mmCIF file with all atom_site columns, C-alpha atoms in Angstrom:
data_model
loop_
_atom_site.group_PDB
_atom_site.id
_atom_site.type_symbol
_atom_site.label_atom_id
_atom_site.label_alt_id
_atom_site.label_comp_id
_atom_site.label_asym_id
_atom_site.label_entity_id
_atom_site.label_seq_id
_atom_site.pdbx_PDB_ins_code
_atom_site.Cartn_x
_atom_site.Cartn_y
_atom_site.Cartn_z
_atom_site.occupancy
_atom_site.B_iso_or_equiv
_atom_site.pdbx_formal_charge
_atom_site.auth_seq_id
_atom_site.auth_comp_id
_atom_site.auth_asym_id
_atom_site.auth_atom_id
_atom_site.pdbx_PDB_model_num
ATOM 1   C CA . UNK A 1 1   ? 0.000   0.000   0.000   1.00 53.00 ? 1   UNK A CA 1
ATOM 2   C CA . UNK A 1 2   ? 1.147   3.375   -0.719  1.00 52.00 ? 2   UNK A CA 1
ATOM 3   C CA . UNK A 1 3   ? 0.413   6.349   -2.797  1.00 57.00 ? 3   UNK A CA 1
ATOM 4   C CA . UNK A 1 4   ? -0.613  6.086   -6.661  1.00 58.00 ? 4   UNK A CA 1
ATOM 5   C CA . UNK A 1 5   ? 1.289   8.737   -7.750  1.00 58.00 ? 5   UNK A CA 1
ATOM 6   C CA . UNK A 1 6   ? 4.933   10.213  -6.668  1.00 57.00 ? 6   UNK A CA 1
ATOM 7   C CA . UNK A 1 7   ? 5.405   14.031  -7.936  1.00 62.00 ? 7   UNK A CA 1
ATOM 8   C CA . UNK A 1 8   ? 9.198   14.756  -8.199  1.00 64.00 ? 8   UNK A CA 1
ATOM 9   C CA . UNK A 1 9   ? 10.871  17.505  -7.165  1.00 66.00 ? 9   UNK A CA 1
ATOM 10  C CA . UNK A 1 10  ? 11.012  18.581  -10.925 1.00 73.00 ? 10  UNK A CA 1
ATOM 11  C CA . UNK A 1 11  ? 7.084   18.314  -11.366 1.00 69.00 ? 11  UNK A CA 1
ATOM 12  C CA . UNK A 1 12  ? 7.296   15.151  -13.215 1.00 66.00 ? 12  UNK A CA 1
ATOM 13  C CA . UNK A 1 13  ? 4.126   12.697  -12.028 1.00 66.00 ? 13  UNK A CA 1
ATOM 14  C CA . UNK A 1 14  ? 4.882   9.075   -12.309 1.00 62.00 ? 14  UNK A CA 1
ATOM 15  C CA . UNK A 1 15  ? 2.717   5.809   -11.593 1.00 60.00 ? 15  UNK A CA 1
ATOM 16  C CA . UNK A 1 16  ? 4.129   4.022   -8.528  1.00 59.00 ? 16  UNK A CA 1
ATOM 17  C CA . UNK A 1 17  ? 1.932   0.613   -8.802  1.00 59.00 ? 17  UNK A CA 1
ATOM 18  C CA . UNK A 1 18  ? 1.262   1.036   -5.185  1.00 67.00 ? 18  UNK A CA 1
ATOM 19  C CA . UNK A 1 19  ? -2.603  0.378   -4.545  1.00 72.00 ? 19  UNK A CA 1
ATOM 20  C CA . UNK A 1 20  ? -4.107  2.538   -1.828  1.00 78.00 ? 20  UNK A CA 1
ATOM 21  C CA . UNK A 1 21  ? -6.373  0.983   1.301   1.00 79.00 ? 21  UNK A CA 1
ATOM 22  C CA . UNK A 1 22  ? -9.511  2.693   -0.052  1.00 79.00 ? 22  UNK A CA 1
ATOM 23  C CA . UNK A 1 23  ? -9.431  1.505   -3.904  1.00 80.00 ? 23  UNK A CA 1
ATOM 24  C CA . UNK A 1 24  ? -9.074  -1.843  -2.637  1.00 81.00 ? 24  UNK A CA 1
ATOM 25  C CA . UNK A 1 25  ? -12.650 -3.987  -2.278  1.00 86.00 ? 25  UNK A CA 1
ATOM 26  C CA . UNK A 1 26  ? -14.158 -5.050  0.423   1.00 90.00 ? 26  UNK A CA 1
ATOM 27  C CA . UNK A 1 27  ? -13.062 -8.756  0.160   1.00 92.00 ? 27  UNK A CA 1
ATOM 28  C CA . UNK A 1 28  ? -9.402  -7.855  -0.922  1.00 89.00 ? 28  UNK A CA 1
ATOM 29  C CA . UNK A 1 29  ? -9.193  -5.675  2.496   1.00 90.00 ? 29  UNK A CA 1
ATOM 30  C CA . UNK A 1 30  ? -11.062 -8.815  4.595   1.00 94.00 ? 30  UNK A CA 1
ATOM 31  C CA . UNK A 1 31  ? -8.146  -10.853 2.923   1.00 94.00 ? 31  UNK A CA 1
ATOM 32  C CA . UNK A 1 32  ? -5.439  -8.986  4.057   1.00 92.00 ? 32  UNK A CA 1
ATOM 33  C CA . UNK A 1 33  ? -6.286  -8.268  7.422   1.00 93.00 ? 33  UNK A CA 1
ATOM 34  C CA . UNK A 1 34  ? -7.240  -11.871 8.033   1.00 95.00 ? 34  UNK A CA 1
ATOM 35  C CA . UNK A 1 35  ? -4.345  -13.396 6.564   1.00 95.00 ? 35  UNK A CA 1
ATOM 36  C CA . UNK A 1 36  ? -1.877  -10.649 8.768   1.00 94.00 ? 36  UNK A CA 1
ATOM 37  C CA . UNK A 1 37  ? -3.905  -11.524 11.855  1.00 95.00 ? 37  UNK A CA 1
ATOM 38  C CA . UNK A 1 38  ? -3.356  -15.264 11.189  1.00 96.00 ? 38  UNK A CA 1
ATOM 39  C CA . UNK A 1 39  ? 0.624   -14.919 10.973  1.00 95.00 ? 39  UNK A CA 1
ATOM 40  C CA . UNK A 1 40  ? 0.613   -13.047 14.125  1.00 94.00 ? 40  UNK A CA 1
ATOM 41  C CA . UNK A 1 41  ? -0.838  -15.686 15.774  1.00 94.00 ? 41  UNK A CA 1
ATOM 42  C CA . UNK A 1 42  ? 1.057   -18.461 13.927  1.00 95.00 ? 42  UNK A CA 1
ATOM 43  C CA . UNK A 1 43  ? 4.398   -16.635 15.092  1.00 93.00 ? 43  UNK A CA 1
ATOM 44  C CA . UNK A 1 44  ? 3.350   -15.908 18.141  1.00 93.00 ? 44  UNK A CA 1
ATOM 45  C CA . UNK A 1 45  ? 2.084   -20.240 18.350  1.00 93.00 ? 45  UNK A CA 1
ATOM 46  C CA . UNK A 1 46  ? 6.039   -21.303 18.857  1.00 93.00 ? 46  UNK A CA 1
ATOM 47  C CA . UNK A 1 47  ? 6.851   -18.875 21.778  1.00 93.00 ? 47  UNK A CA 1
ATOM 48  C CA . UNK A 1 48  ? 3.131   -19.262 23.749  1.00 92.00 ? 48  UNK A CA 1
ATOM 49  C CA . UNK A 1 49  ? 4.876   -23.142 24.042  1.00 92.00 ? 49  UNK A CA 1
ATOM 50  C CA . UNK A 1 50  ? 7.784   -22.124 24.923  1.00 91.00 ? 50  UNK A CA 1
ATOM 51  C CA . UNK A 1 51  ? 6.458   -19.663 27.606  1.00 88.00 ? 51  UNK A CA 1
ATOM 52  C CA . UNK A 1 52  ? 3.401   -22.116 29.098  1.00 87.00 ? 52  UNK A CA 1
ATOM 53  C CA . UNK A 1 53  ? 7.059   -24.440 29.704  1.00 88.00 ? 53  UNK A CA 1
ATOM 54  C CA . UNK A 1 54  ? 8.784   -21.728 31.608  1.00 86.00 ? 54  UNK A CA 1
ATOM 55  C CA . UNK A 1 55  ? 5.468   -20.834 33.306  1.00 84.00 ? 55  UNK A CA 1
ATOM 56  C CA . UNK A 1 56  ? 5.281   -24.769 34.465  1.00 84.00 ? 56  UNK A CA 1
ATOM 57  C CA . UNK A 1 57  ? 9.075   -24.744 35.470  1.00 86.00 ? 57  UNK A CA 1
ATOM 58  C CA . UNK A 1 58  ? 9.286   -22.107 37.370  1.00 86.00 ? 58  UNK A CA 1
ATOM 59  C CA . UNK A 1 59  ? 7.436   -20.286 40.602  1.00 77.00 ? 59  UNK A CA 1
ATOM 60  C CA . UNK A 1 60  ? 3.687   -19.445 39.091  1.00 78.00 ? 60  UNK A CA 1
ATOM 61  C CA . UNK A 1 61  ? 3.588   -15.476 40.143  1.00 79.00 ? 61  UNK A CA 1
ATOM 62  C CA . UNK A 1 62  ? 2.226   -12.740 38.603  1.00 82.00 ? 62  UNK A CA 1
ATOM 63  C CA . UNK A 1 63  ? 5.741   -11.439 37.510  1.00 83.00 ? 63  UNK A CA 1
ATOM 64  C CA . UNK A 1 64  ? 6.506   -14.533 35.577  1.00 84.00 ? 64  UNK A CA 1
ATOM 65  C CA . UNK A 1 65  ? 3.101   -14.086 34.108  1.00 86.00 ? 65  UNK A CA 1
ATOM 66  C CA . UNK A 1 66  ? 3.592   -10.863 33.063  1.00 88.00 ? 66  UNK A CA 1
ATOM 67  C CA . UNK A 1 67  ? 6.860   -11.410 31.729  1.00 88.00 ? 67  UNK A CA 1
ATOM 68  C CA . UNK A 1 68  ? 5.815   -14.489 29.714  1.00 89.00 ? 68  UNK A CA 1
ATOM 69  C CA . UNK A 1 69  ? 2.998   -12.402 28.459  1.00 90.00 ? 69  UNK A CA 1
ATOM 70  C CA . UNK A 1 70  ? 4.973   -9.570  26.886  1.00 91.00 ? 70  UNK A CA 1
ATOM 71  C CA . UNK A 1 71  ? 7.221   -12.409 25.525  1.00 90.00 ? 71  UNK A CA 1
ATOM 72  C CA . UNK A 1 72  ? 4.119   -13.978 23.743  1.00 92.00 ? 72  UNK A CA 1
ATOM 73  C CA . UNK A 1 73  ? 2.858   -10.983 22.016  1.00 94.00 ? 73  UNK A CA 1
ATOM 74  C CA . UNK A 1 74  ? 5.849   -9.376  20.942  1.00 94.00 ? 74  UNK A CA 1
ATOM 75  C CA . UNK A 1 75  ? 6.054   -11.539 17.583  1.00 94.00 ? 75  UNK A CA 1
ATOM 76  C CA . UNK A 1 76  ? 2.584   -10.573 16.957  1.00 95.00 ? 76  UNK A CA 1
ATOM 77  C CA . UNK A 1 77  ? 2.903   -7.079  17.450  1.00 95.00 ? 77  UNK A CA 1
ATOM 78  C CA . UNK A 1 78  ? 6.146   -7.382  15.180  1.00 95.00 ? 78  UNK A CA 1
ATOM 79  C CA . UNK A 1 79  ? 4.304   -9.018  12.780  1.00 93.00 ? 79  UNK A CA 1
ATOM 80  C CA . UNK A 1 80  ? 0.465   -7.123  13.115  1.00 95.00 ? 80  UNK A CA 1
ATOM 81  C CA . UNK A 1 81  ? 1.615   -3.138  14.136  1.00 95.00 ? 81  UNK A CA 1
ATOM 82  C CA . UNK A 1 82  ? 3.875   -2.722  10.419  1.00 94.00 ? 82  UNK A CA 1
ATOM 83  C CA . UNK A 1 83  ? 1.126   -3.515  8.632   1.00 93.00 ? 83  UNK A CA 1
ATOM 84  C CA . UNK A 1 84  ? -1.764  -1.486  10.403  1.00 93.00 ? 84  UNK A CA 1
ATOM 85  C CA . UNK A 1 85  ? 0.662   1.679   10.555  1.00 93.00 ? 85  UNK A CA 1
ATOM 86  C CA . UNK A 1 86  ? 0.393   1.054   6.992   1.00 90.00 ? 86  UNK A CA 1
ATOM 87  C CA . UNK A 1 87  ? -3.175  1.127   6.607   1.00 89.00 ? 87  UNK A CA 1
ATOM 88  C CA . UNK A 1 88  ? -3.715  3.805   8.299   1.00 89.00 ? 88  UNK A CA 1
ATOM 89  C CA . UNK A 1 89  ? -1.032  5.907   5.979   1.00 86.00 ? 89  UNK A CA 1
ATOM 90  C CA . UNK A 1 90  ? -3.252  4.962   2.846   1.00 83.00 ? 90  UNK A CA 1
ATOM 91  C CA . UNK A 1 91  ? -6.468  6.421   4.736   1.00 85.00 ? 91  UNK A CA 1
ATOM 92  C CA . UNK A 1 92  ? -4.849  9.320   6.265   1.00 86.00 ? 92  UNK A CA 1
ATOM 93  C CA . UNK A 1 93  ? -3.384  10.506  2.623   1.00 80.00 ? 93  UNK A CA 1
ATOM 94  C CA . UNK A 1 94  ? -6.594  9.061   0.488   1.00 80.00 ? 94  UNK A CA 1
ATOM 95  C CA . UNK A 1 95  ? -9.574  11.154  3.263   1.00 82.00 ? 95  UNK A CA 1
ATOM 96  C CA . UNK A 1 96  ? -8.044  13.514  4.865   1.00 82.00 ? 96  UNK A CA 1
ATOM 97  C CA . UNK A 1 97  ? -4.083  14.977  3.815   1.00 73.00 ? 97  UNK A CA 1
ATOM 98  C CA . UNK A 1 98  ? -5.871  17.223  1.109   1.00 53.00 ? 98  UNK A CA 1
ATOM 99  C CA . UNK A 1 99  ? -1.737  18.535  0.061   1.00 52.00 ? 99  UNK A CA 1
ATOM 100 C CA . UNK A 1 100 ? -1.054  14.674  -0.682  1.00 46.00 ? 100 UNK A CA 1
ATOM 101 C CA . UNK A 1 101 ? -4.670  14.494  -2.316  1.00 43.00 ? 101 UNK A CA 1
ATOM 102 C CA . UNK A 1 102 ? -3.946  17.126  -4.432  1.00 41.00 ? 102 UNK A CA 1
ATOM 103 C CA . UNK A 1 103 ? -0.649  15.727  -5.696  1.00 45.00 ? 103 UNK A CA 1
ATOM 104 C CA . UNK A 1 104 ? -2.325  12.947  -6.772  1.00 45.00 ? 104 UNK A CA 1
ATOM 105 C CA . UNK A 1 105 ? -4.424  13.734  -8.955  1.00 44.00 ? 105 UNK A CA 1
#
């Protein structure tokens, strides 16, 4: 995802191929967003093992918990937060940067 259009500095417009959140259809957007939600959890599968194990192993307190937690989502979040940054660039420069807009065009 990214802007249509890039305007050089020397005025020249030129075609990027980039395909903006909002031009996309309905089931295209579904697509993405469940197959990006899917290899968050996927990634995320290996080290919720690995962390129930430590849980088991060592003193159950809400530290450890917490701890095993954070270690559990991070590969989601590293895999989910690029991509939703993303999407919210195409909708922020297709409804409401009007400069961007206007470049566009």
């Amino acid at each position: 995802m990214g802007p249509n259009r890039y305007e050089c500095l020397c005025g020249q417009r030129c075609l990027t191929g980039a395909t903006e959140w909002d031009h996309l259809g309905e089931w295209e957007r579904r697509r993405r967003s469940r197959e990006t939600l899917w290899l968050g959890i996927l990634s995320s599968t290996p080290f919720l093992l690995v962390g129930l194990l430590i849980y088991l192993a060592v003193k159950h307190s809400t530290g450890t918990l917490i701890g095993i937690s954070a270690f559990v989502v991070c590969p989601f979040l590293v895999v989910n937060l690029p991509f939703w940054f993303k999407v919210a660039g195409s909708i922020w420069r297709t409804r409401f940067s009007s400069g961007i807009k206007a470049k566009q065009t």
